[in-house]
Short mmCIF file of C-alpha atoms in Angstrom, two decimals:
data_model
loop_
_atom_site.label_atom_id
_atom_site.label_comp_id
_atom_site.label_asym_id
_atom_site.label_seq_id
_atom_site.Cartn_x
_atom_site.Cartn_y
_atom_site.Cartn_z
CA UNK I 1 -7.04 48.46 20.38
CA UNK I 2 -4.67 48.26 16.95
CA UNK I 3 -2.21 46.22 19.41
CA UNK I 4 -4.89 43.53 20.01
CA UNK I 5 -6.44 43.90 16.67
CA UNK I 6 -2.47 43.14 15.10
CA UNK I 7 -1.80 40.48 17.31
CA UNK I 8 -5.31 39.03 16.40
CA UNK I 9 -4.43 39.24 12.58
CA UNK I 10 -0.97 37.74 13.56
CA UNK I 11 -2.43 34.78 14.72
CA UNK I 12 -5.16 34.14 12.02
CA UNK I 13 -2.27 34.84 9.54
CA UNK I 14 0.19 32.05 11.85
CA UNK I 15 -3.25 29.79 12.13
CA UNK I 16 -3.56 29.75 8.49
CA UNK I 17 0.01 29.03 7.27
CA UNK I 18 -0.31 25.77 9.93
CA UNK I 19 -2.84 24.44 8.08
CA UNK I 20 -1.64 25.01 4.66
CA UNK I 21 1.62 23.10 5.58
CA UNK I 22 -0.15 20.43 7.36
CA UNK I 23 -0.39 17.15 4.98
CA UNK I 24 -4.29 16.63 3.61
CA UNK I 25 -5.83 13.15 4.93
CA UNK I 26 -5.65 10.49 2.35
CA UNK I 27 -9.32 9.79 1.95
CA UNK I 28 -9.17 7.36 -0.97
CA UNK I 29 -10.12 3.94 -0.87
CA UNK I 30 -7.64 1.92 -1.89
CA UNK I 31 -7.61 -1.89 -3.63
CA UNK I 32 -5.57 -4.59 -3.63
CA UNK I 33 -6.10 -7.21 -6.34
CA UNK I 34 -4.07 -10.27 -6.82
CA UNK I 35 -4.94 -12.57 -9.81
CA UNK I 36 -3.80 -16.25 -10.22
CA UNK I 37 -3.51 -17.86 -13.74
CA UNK I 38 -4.02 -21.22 -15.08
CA UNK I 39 -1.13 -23.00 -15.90
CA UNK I 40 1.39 -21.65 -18.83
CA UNK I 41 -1.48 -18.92 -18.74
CA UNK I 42 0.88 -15.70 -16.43
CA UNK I 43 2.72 -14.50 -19.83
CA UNK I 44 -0.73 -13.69 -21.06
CA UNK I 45 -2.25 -11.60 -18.14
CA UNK I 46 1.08 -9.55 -18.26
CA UNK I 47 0.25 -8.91 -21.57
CA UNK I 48 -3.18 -8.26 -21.33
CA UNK I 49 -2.49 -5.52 -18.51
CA UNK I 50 0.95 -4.34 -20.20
CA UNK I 51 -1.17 -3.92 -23.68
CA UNK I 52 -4.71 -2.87 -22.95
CA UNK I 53 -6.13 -3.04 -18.75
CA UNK I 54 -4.33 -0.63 -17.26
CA UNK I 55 -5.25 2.38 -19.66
CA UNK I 56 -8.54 0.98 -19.65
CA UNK I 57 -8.72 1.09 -15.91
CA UNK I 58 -7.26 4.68 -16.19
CA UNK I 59 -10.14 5.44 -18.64
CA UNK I 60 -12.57 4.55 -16.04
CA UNK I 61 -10.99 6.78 -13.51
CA UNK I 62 -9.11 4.11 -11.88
CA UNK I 63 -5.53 5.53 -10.37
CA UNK I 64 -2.88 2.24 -11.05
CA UNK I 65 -0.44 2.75 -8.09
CA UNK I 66 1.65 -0.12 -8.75
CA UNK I 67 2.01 -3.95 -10.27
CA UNK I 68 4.15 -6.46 -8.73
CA UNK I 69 4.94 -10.32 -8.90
CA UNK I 70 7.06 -12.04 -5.83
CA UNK I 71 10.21 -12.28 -5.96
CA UNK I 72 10.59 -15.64 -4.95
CA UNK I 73 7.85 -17.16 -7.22
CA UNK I 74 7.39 -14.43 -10.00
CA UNK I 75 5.08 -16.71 -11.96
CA UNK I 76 3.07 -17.55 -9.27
CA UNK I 77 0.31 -14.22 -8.78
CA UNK I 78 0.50 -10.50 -10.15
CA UNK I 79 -0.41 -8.44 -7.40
CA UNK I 80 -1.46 -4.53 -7.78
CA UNK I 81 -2.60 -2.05 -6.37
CA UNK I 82 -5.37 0.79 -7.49
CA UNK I 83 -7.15 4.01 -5.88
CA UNK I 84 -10.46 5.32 -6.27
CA UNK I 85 -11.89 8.88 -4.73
CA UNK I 86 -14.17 6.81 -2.66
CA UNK I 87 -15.95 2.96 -2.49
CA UNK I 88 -18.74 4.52 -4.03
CA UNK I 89 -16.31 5.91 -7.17
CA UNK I 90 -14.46 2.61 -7.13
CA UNK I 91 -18.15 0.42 -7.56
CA UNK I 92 -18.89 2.33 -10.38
CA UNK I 93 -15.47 2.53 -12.08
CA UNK I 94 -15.89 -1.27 -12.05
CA UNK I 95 -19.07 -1.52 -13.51
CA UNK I 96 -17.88 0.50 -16.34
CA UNK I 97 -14.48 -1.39 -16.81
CA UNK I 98 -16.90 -4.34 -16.94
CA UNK I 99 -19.42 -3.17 -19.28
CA UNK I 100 -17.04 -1.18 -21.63
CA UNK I 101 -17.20 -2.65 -25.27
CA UNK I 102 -13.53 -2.43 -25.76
CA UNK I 103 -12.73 -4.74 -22.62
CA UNK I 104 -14.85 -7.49 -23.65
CA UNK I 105 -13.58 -7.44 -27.28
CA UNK I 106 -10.16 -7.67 -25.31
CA UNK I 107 -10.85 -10.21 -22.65
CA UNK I 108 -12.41 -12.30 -25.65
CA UNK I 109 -9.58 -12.11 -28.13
CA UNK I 110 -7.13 -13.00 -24.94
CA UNK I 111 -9.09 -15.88 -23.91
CA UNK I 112 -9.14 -17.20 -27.42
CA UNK I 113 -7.18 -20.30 -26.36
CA UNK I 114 -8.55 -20.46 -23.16
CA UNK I 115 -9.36 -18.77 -19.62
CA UNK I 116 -6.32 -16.72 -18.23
CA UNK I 117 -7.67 -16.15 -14.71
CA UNK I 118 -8.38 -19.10 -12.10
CA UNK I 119 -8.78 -16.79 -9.11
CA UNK I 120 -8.80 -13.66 -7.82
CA UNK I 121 -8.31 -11.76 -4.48
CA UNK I 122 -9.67 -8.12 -3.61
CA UNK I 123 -8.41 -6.19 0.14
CA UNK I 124 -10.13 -2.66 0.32
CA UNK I 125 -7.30 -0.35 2.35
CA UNK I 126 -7.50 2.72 4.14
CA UNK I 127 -4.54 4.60 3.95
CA UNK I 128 -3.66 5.55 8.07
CA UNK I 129 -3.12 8.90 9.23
CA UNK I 130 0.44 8.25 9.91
CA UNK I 131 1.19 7.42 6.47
CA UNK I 132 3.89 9.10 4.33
CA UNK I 133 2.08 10.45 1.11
CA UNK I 134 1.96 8.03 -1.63
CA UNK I 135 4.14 9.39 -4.16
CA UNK I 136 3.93 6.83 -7.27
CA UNK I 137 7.48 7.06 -9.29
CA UNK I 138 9.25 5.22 -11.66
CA UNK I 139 11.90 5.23 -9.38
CA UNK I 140 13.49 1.96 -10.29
CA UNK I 141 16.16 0.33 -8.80
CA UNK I 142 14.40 -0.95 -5.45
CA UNK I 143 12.19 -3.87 -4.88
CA UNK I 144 9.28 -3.45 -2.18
CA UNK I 145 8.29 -5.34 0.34
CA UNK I 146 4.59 -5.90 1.44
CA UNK I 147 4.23 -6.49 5.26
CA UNK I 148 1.21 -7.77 7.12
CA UNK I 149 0.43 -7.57 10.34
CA UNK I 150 -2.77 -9.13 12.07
CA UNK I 151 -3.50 -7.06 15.66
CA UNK I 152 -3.97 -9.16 18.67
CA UNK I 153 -7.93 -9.13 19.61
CA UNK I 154 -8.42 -4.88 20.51
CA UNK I 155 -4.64 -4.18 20.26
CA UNK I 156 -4.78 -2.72 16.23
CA UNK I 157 -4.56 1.01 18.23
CA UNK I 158 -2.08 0.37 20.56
CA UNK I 159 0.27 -0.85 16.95
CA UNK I 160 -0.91 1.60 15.02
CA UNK I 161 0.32 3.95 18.05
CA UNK I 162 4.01 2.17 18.28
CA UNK I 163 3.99 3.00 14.52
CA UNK I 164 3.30 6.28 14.20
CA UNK I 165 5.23 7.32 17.18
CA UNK I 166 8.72 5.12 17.18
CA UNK I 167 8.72 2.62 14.43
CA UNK I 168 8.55 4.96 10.71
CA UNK I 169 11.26 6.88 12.43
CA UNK I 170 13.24 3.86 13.06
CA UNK I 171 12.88 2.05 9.64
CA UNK I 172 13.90 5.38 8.19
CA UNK I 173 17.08 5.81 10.73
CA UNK I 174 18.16 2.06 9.57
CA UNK I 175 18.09 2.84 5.45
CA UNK I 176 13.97 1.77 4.53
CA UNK I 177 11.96 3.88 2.56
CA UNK I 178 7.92 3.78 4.22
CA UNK I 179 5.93 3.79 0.80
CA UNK I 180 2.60 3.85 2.09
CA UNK I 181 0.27 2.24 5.34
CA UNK I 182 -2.67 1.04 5.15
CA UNK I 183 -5.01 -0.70 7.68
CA UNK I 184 -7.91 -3.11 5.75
CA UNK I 185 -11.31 -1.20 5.35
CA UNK I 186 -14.03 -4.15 6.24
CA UNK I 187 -11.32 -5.62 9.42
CA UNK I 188 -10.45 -3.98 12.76
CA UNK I 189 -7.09 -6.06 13.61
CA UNK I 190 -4.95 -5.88 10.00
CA UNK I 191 -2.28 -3.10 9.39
CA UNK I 192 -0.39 -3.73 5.91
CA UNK I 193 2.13 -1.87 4.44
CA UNK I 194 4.82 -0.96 1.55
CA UNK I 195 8.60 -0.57 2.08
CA UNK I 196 11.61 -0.62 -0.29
CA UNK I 197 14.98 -1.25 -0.43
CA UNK I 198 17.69 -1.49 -2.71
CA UNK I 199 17.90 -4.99 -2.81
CA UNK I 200 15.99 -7.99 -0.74
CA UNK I 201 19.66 -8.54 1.09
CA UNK I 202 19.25 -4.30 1.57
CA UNK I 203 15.96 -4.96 3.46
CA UNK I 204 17.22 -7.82 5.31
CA UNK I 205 20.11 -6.14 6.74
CA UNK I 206 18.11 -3.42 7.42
CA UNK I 207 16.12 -5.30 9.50
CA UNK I 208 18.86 -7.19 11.13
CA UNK I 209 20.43 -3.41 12.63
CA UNK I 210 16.63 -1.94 13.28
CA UNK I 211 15.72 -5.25 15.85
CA UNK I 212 18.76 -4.80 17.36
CA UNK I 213 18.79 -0.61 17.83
CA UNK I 214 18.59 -0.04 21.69
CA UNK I 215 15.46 2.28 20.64
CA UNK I 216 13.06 -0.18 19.21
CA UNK I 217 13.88 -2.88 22.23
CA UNK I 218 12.70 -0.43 24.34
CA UNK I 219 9.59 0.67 22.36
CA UNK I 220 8.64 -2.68 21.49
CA UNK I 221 8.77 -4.12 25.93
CA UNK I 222 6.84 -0.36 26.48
CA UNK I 223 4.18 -0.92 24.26
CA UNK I 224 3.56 -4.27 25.27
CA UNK I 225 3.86 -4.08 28.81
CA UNK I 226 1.10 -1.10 28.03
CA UNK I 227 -0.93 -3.84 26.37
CA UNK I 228 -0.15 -6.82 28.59
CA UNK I 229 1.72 -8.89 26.19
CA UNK I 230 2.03 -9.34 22.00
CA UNK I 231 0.58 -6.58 19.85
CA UNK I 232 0.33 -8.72 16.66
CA UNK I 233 -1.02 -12.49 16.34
CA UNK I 234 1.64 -13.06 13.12
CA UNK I 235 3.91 -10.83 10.78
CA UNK I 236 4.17 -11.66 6.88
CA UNK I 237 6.46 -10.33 4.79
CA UNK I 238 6.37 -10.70 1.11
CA UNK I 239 9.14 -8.98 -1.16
CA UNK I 240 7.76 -8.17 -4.58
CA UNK I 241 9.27 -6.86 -7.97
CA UNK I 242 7.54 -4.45 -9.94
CA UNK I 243 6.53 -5.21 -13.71
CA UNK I 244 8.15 -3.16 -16.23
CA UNK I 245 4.45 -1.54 -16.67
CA UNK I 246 4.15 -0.29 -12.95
CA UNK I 247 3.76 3.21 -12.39
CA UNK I 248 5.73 2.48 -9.24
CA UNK I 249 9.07 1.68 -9.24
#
């Protein structure tokens, strides 16, 4: 009897540590924003977010992961990132931002000489349950690179699969950091993600050795023999520098 009832503890005891080490889900909902500007008009929104926005997002309970502009066009779009506990938490943190006093005096004095804003872009993300845990550093050094992939019609598992069981592991064997993946709330075929690298020649050649490793030519024909052809309808890849106000780096 103490045999079974110490073997029984044993196992609770073995049960328990599992879990404990096991990574929790990454239930937040997740927003990307990315704001145009008028002509002459991007100095100011950097300023505007550098100076006042982003602690007034933080005031709201609005986590800023990061803030980038392209690399090829930095002028062009600022494009960020926040996180919310839920939709429901991110609504209301809005409607606050929105209503709070202090942003409208702030929006008003910045918009003295005109609009800033001529349009803006929102994509709600759910992190996926292969993704690395999204650890926000100053890092610096790196630049990142935002990939998008759009599914072929009912394949979004089957890439979701390829990543999670051959491609992380490859990207890491070939010198790329995975950030964080995230597949778009409101759309069953989109998978977008974060990588960085030292340098946008870093990533390329990167790239260049991980299409040629034996090991992804071979999970790339199984997976779509498995799926009876293409997994993805297009691949875009963006490279993007963060601001020197980002909280990632």
């Amino acid at each position: 009897m103490m045999k079974h009832l110490a073997l029984l503890f044993t196992t609770v005891l073995l049960l328990t540590a599992f879990r404990a080490d096991r990574p929790q889900a990454d239930t937040r909902c997740y927003e990307m924003r990315v704001y145009y500007t008028h002509p002459g008009k991007f100095p100011d929104i950097l300023a505007r977010f550098r100076n006042h926005t982003t602690q007034l997002f933080e005031k709201h309970g609005m986590t800023n992961v990061g803030y980038f502009v392209p690399e090829n066009k930095p002028d062009s779009c600022l494009i960020y990132f926040l996180s919310f506990p839920s939709r429901e938490a991110r609504d209301a943190s809005w409607k606050a931002f929105i209503a709070d006093p202090e942003w409208k005096a702030v929006a008003a004095k910045s918009e003295e000489n005109g609009k800033i804003v001529s349009k803006i872009e929102s994509t709600f993300l759910t992190a996926t349950d292969f993704s690395p845990e999204l650890k926000i550093r100053k890092k610096g050094g790196r630049v990142f690179e935002l990939r998008t992939y759009k599914a072929t019609p009912g394949h979004l598992p089957n890439l979701l699969d390829r990543f999670r069981d051959h491609t992380l592991k490859l990207f890491d064997k070939h010198g790329m950091t995975n950030v964080v993946y995230w597949t778009e709330a409101d759309k069953d075929d989109m998978l977008v993600y974060l990588l960085a690298h030292k340098s946008h020649e870093a990533g390329d050649a990167s790239f260049k050795t991980f299409r040629d490793d034996p090991d992804w030519v071979k999970a790339r024909k199984a997976s779509e023999e498995k799926a009876g052809g293409s997994l993805t309808v297009y691949v875009k890849s963006q490279y993007l520098v963060p601001t020197d106000f980002s909280p990632l780096k």
